[in-house]
Each structure stands twice: as C-alpha cells, then as structure tokens.
Coordinates of C-alpha atoms in Angstrom, one line a residue:
M11 CA 49.6 -138.6 51.1
R12 CA 51.9 -135.8 49.9
R13 CA 52.9 -136.0 46.2
F14 CA 56.2 -134.8 44.7
I15 CA 58.1 -134.7 41.4
V16 CA 61.8 -134.9 40.9
G17 CA 63.6 -133.0 38.2
V18 CA 67.2 -133.7 37.2
D19 CA 69.5 -131.6 34.9
F20 CA 72.5 -133.5 33.8
G21 CA 75.0 -130.8 32.7
G22 CA 78.6 -131.0 31.4
T23 CA 80.1 -129.9 34.8
E24 CA 77.3 -130.3 37.3
I25 CA 74.3 -132.6 38.0
R26 CA 71.4 -130.7 39.6
S27 CA 68.3 -132.3 41.1
A28 CA 65.2 -130.7 42.6
V29 CA 62.1 -131.8 44.4
F30 CA 58.9 -130.1 43.5
T31 CA 55.4 -130.3 44.9
S32 CA 52.6 -131.5 42.6
S33 CA 51.8 -127.7 42.0
F34 CA 55.5 -127.2 41.0
E35 CA 56.7 -125.4 44.1
K36 CA 60.4 -126.0 44.7
V37 CA 61.1 -127.8 47.9
A38 CA 64.8 -128.6 47.7
V39 CA 67.8 -128.5 45.3
Y40 CA 71.0 -130.6 45.4
S41 CA 74.0 -130.6 43.1
I42 CA 77.2 -132.6 42.5
A43 CA 80.0 -132.5 40.0
T44 CA 79.2 -134.5 36.8
Q45 CA 82.8 -136.0 36.3
S46 CA 81.7 -137.1 32.8
E47 CA 85.3 -138.2 32.0
Q48 CA 84.6 -141.3 34.3
G49 CA 82.1 -142.6 31.7
A50 CA 78.3 -143.2 31.4
A51 CA 78.0 -145.9 34.1
A52 CA 79.7 -143.7 36.7
V53 CA 77.5 -140.6 35.7
L54 CA 74.4 -142.7 36.1
H55 CA 75.5 -143.7 39.6
R56 CA 76.1 -140.0 40.4
I57 CA 72.7 -139.0 39.1
E58 CA 71.2 -141.7 41.3
D59 CA 73.2 -140.4 44.3
C60 CA 72.0 -136.8 43.5
I61 CA 68.3 -137.9 43.4
T62 CA 68.7 -139.8 46.7
S63 CA 70.4 -136.8 48.3
V64 CA 67.8 -134.2 47.2
L65 CA 65.0 -136.5 48.5
F66 CA 66.8 -136.6 51.9
A67 CA 67.2 -132.8 51.9
A68 CA 63.5 -132.3 51.1
N69 CA 62.5 -134.8 53.8
V70 CA 60.6 -136.8 51.1
V71 CA 60.4 -140.6 50.9
L72 CA 60.4 -142.5 47.6
E73 CA 56.8 -143.6 48.1
E74 CA 55.7 -139.9 47.9
V75 CA 57.3 -139.4 44.5
M76 CA 55.0 -139.5 41.5
C77 CA 57.7 -139.5 38.8
I78 CA 61.2 -138.3 37.8
G79 CA 62.1 -136.2 34.8
L80 CA 65.6 -136.0 33.4
G81 CA 67.2 -133.5 31.0
I82 CA 69.9 -135.2 29.0
P83 CA 72.5 -133.5 26.9
C84 CA 72.4 -136.1 24.2
F85 CA 70.5 -137.1 21.1
L86 CA 68.0 -139.6 22.3
N87 CA 64.8 -141.6 21.8
R88 CA 62.3 -140.4 24.3
H89 CA 60.0 -143.3 23.6
T90 CA 62.4 -146.1 24.3
G91 CA 64.3 -144.1 27.0
H92 CA 67.7 -144.6 25.3
T93 CA 70.4 -142.1 24.4
L94 CA 71.5 -142.3 20.8
F95 CA 74.8 -140.4 20.8
S96 CA 76.5 -137.2 21.9
P97 CA 79.4 -135.3 20.2
E98 CA 80.6 -134.2 23.7
Y99 CA 80.2 -137.6 25.5
P100 CA 81.4 -140.4 23.2
D101 CA 80.5 -143.3 25.5
W102 CA 76.8 -142.2 25.8
N103 CA 75.7 -144.2 22.7
N104 CA 72.7 -146.4 23.3
V105 CA 72.5 -145.9 27.1
A106 CA 69.3 -147.2 28.6
V107 CA 68.7 -144.2 30.9
V108 CA 65.0 -144.8 31.7
A109 CA 65.4 -148.5 32.3
Y110 CA 68.3 -147.9 34.7
F111 CA 66.4 -145.4 36.9
Q112 CA 63.1 -147.2 36.8
N113 CA 64.9 -150.3 38.0
V114 CA 66.6 -148.3 40.8
F115 CA 63.6 -146.3 42.0
K116 CA 60.6 -148.3 40.8
I117 CA 58.6 -145.2 39.7
P118 CA 57.9 -143.7 36.2
V119 CA 60.9 -141.9 34.7
F120 CA 60.8 -139.7 31.6
I121 CA 63.7 -138.2 29.6
D122 CA 64.1 -135.5 27.0
K123 CA 66.9 -133.3 25.7
D124 CA 68.0 -130.7 28.4
V125 CA 67.2 -127.7 26.1
R126 CA 63.7 -129.0 25.6
M127 CA 63.3 -129.4 29.3
H128 CA 64.3 -125.7 29.6
L129 CA 61.7 -124.9 27.0
F130 CA 59.0 -126.6 29.1
G131 CA 60.0 -124.4 32.1
E132 CA 59.9 -121.2 30.1
W133 CA 56.7 -122.1 28.3
F134 CA 54.8 -122.8 31.5
F135 CA 56.4 -120.5 34.1
G136 CA 58.9 -118.2 32.4
A137 CA 59.2 -115.7 29.5
G138 CA 57.2 -118.0 27.2
K139 CA 54.1 -118.3 29.4
G140 CA 50.9 -117.8 27.4
K141 CA 52.7 -117.9 24.1
K142 CA 52.2 -120.5 21.3
N143 CA 55.4 -119.8 19.3
I144 CA 58.7 -119.8 21.1
L145 CA 62.3 -120.4 20.3
V146 CA 64.6 -121.2 23.2
L147 CA 68.4 -121.1 22.9
S148 CA 70.8 -122.5 25.5
I149 CA 74.3 -121.0 25.1
G150 CA 76.9 -122.3 27.4
R151 CA 79.5 -125.0 27.1
R152 CA 77.2 -126.3 24.3
L153 CA 74.7 -124.6 22.0
D154 CA 71.3 -126.0 21.5
A155 CA 67.7 -125.0 20.7
A156 CA 64.1 -126.0 21.1
V157 CA 60.9 -124.8 19.5
V158 CA 57.2 -124.5 20.3
M159 CA 55.2 -123.9 17.1
D160 CA 51.4 -123.3 17.1
G161 CA 51.3 -124.6 20.7
R162 CA 53.2 -127.9 20.0
V163 CA 56.8 -128.8 20.8
L164 CA 58.7 -129.7 17.6
Y165 CA 60.5 -133.0 17.7
G166 CA 61.0 -134.1 14.1
A167 CA 61.5 -137.6 12.7
T168 CA 64.4 -138.5 15.1
D169 CA 63.6 -136.2 18.0
S170 CA 66.4 -133.8 16.8
A171 CA 64.3 -130.8 15.5
A172 CA 66.0 -127.4 16.0
D173 CA 69.5 -128.9 16.4
I174 CA 71.2 -125.7 15.4
S175 CA 74.6 -126.4 16.9
H176 CA 76.3 -127.7 13.7
I177 CA 74.6 -125.4 11.2
P178 CA 77.3 -123.7 9.0
A179 CA 77.9 -120.2 10.3
V180 CA 81.3 -119.2 9.0
P181 CA 82.3 -120.8 5.7
G182 CA 85.7 -122.4 6.0
G183 CA 85.8 -121.4 9.7
R184 CA 87.0 -123.1 12.8
R185 CA 87.2 -126.9 12.9
C186 CA 84.5 -128.5 14.9
S187 CA 84.5 -131.8 16.9
C188 CA 81.9 -133.1 14.4
G189 CA 84.6 -133.0 11.7
E190 CA 83.3 -130.0 9.8
H191 CA 84.4 -126.4 9.7
G192 CA 82.6 -123.2 10.7
C193 CA 79.8 -124.7 12.8
L194 CA 77.7 -122.2 14.8
C195 CA 78.7 -123.8 18.1
R196 CA 82.3 -123.0 17.4
Y197 CA 81.5 -119.3 17.7
V198 CA 78.4 -119.0 19.8
S199 CA 79.3 -120.9 22.9
A200 CA 81.6 -120.5 25.9
V201 CA 84.4 -122.3 23.9
G202 CA 83.7 -120.0 20.9
V203 CA 83.8 -116.8 22.9
I204 CA 87.2 -117.8 24.4
K205 CA 88.6 -118.5 20.9
T206 CA 87.2 -115.2 19.6
F207 CA 88.8 -113.4 22.5
Q208 CA 92.1 -115.0 21.8
E209 CA 91.9 -113.8 18.2
E210 CA 91.0 -110.3 19.3
I211 CA 94.0 -110.0 21.6
S212 CA 96.3 -111.5 19.0
V213 CA 95.9 -108.4 16.9
S214 CA 95.3 -105.9 19.8
S215 CA 96.5 -105.5 23.3
D216 CA 93.3 -103.7 24.4
S217 CA 92.6 -106.1 27.3
G218 CA 93.5 -106.0 31.0
L219 CA 92.8 -109.7 31.3
Q220 CA 96.0 -110.8 29.4
S221 CA 98.1 -108.8 31.9
K222 CA 96.5 -110.7 34.8
L223 CA 96.4 -114.3 33.5
P224 CA 97.8 -116.6 30.9
V225 CA 95.6 -116.6 27.8
D226 CA 94.8 -120.3 28.2
M227 CA 93.4 -119.6 31.7
I228 CA 90.9 -117.0 30.7
S229 CA 87.2 -118.2 30.8
A230 CA 84.1 -117.0 29.2
E231 CA 82.8 -115.9 32.6
M232 CA 86.0 -113.8 33.0
I233 CA 85.4 -112.2 29.5
T234 CA 81.8 -111.4 30.5
Q235 CA 83.0 -109.7 33.7
A236 CA 85.6 -107.8 31.7
C237 CA 82.8 -106.4 29.4
Q238 CA 81.3 -104.9 32.5
D239 CA 84.6 -103.3 33.3
G240 CA 84.8 -101.8 29.8
D241 CA 87.6 -104.0 28.5
K242 CA 87.8 -103.3 24.7
A243 CA 88.8 -106.7 23.6
A244 CA 86.1 -108.4 25.7
L245 CA 83.5 -105.9 24.3
A246 CA 84.7 -106.6 20.7
T247 CA 84.4 -110.3 21.4
M248 CA 80.8 -110.2 22.5
H249 CA 79.9 -107.8 19.7
R250 CA 81.3 -110.2 17.1
T251 CA 79.7 -113.2 18.8
G252 CA 76.3 -111.4 18.9
E253 CA 76.6 -110.5 15.2
I254 CA 77.2 -114.2 14.3
L255 CA 74.3 -115.2 16.6
G256 CA 72.1 -112.6 15.0
E257 CA 72.8 -113.7 11.4
S258 CA 71.9 -117.3 12.3
L259 CA 68.8 -116.2 14.2
V260 CA 67.6 -114.4 11.1
Q261 CA 67.3 -117.9 9.5
F262 CA 65.7 -119.5 12.6
I263 CA 63.2 -116.8 13.0
A264 CA 62.2 -116.8 9.3
L265 CA 61.8 -120.6 9.5
F266 CA 60.0 -121.0 12.9
N267 CA 58.3 -117.5 13.1
P268 CA 58.4 -117.3 16.9
E269 CA 56.8 -114.6 19.1
I270 CA 59.9 -114.5 21.3
V271 CA 63.4 -115.8 21.4
I272 CA 64.5 -116.8 25.0
I273 CA 68.2 -117.2 25.6
G274 CA 69.6 -119.2 28.5
G275 CA 72.8 -120.9 29.5
G276 CA 75.9 -119.6 31.1
L277 CA 76.8 -117.2 28.2
S278 CA 73.4 -115.5 28.6
R279 CA 74.8 -113.8 31.7
A280 CA 76.6 -111.5 29.2
G281 CA 73.2 -109.9 28.8
D282 CA 73.1 -106.8 26.5
F283 CA 76.7 -107.1 25.7
L284 CA 75.7 -110.2 23.6
L285 CA 72.1 -109.4 22.8
N286 CA 72.3 -105.8 21.5
S287 CA 74.3 -106.7 18.4
A288 CA 72.3 -109.8 17.8
Q289 CA 69.0 -107.9 18.1
K290 CA 70.3 -105.2 15.8
V291 CA 71.0 -107.7 13.0
V292 CA 67.7 -109.5 13.5
T293 CA 65.7 -106.2 13.4
Q294 CA 67.5 -104.9 10.4
R295 CA 67.2 -108.1 8.4
L296 CA 63.6 -109.1 9.3
R297 CA 61.7 -105.9 10.0
R298 CA 60.5 -105.6 6.4
F299 CA 59.4 -109.2 6.1
E300 CA 58.1 -110.0 9.5
R301 CA 56.3 -106.6 9.9
R302 CA 57.0 -106.9 13.6
E303 CA 59.9 -107.1 15.9
C304 CA 60.8 -110.5 17.5
P305 CA 62.3 -109.7 20.9
L306 CA 65.4 -111.5 22.2
V307 CA 65.2 -111.9 26.0
I308 CA 67.4 -113.4 28.7
S309 CA 65.8 -116.4 30.4
P310 CA 64.2 -115.2 33.7
L311 CA 64.5 -118.7 35.1
Q312 CA 68.1 -119.6 34.0
S313 CA 69.2 -123.0 35.3
D314 CA 66.1 -123.4 37.4
G315 CA 64.1 -123.4 34.2
T316 CA 65.5 -126.8 33.2
L317 CA 64.8 -128.4 36.5
L318 CA 61.3 -126.9 36.5
G319 CA 60.8 -128.1 32.9
C320 CA 61.9 -131.6 33.9
A321 CA 59.2 -131.7 36.5
V322 CA 56.5 -130.2 34.2
H323 CA 57.4 -132.6 31.4
A324 CA 57.4 -135.7 33.7
A325 CA 54.0 -134.7 35.2
R326 CA 52.5 -134.2 31.8
C327 CA 53.9 -137.5 30.5
L328 CA 52.6 -139.3 33.5
A329 CA 49.1 -137.9 33.2
A330 CA 49.1 -138.5 29.5
A331 CA 50.4 -142.1 29.9
K332 CA 47.4 -142.7 32.1
E333 CA 45.1 -141.4 29.3
K334 CA 47.2 -143.1 26.5
K335 CA 47.3 -140.0 24.3
Y336 CA 50.4 -138.0 25.0
N337 CA 51.8 -136.4 21.8
G338 CA 54.6 -134.1 23.3
A339 CA 52.7 -130.8 22.8

C-alpha cells in the first residue's frame, strides 16, 4: 500500500495543506482562506475541509495516510494536543486540536507551533540542512522564532522557548496588543513596517506610494515593491526595520550561538533591503566576540518550509511514538 503524510499550515489569512510521500516528495497542495474572525470552531472545520480537499486533489484515500502534522500560530501543549492561548486569536484558548482531528480522521495527529514546523523544514531540507545550531525567524503578520541548539530543538518549560515577539526593542515605544510598549513585533513585522512607513512619510514626502493610494491602504508588500523601485521612504523604512532587527539579533545570537539565522515569512521577500542593515549591525557588534560571522539568509523554502516541516515532524513523532522515546530533538 502507498503511504502518505499530510502537512497543514494554519496561517492568519490562509490555511494551506499538502500531501507528501513517505520520502517527503510533495504530491499536491490546497489552500483556503482562514477567516479567523469566525472563531476557533469554524477554523477547525475549514482545516478539516482543506485536508479533505488536498487528499482528493492528490488522489489519496484516508487509509493511505500515515499521520497528519499541523502548524498552529498559538502557544500550545504539544503533549496534550491543546492550544493554550494566542494574542492574535483570543478564542483559541484551550482548544483540543489533536482530539478534534483524530476524532474526524481516525489517524495519528501531531501539532507544534508553526514557526517550529518551519524550523523542521529548514533543518532537514533547507538552509539548515546538516547544521546543529540554527535560529529561524518568521517575519510576516506576526513575528516568531525557533531554535536548534546542539542538534536539539529548544522547547523550554512551557513549549515557548525563543518567543521573541514581545521582547522589549524600543523603550517607551509603540503600544502592543499584549498591553506593553515597544515590543519587537511592533517594529519587525508587516504591521510594524507599515507603521514605520507612515512615520517616514509624515516627515518627508519622498514616496510615490502616497500619491497613488491613501496611506491606510498601503501594505507591507507594496512597501517592499517600492524599495525595488527606489522609493526613498520605503528604503528608509526597511533600513530602520533592519537596524532594529539587527540590534535584537545581537542578543539572540549571543544567547543561542547559531551557525546560521534563517529568515522566512512574507517580510523576508524584502531580501537585502531588510537584511543588509541587520547584517551590518550583527557583524559590527559580534565580530570581536564570536570570532566568526553568523550569516543571515532568506529561507529557500519559504511557505513550503512549514508544510514540509509539518510532514517531517509528524513522521518523526509517529516513528518515535512507536519506539516510546521521542524527545523533540
């Protein structure tokens, strides 16, 4: 019998699912809108529909599926299969994700944070392949990170290791949804870039975007494209964002000592416009102490990395569950 694995990436705007062979070759991908405003129960149903649809697209029957891996944008308990909470999705407190899907599909289901799923993808098939110390950042609508140290994924006491989103970055800075001010996610994220751009054009008119669209309709993607067109305000925005990212990375690199920093998520499409200033800060601040350069690279897998990581993680969990010795590394 053929054997397959399903990976699911539950994102803020889109749910993506993919079918992989047992050797992690992608067979089919399917996506639908998340519509998170409808609540957790509705999103669980939409994930269920997305899985059913990708199996149909791949011409795979449920009996051929070994397991399902889901990347969840919440704090969670991977052992019980429950979400704990999410600042972005208030009604995702204590949702029994694993129980729901195991009841629907009657096969093993494993969950982890979406950024850790991306880490698994990069570690086994992407820029982190063959490395034992990796820092992955996902910069998009949200900001998150995951770490491999000495060949083991870091989880911490509550499965929230490397939660960098709400680390103070700018004292007395922008108010955050968590109730604090100056959190890193308010600057290094799609929302942060838009706010920085608005601040730039409030003191300068060096942007063609504001002549084309109302300010509140300008997206992070548009700002990235404007950088490629040489827009001065957009370039200044990415430079400032990169510097703030670099200053924070100095701390993370000193703490975790990675061989490489891999950056994914929608904002990573800004490429060198974002990374050059971040890399400059990191190199200047750490060269003397690290005695080597820690490269910052854009994820070669991008969004497929999370789907692939979901499949890898689920397969590893399934194999280890059979051996009763899985430790997450």
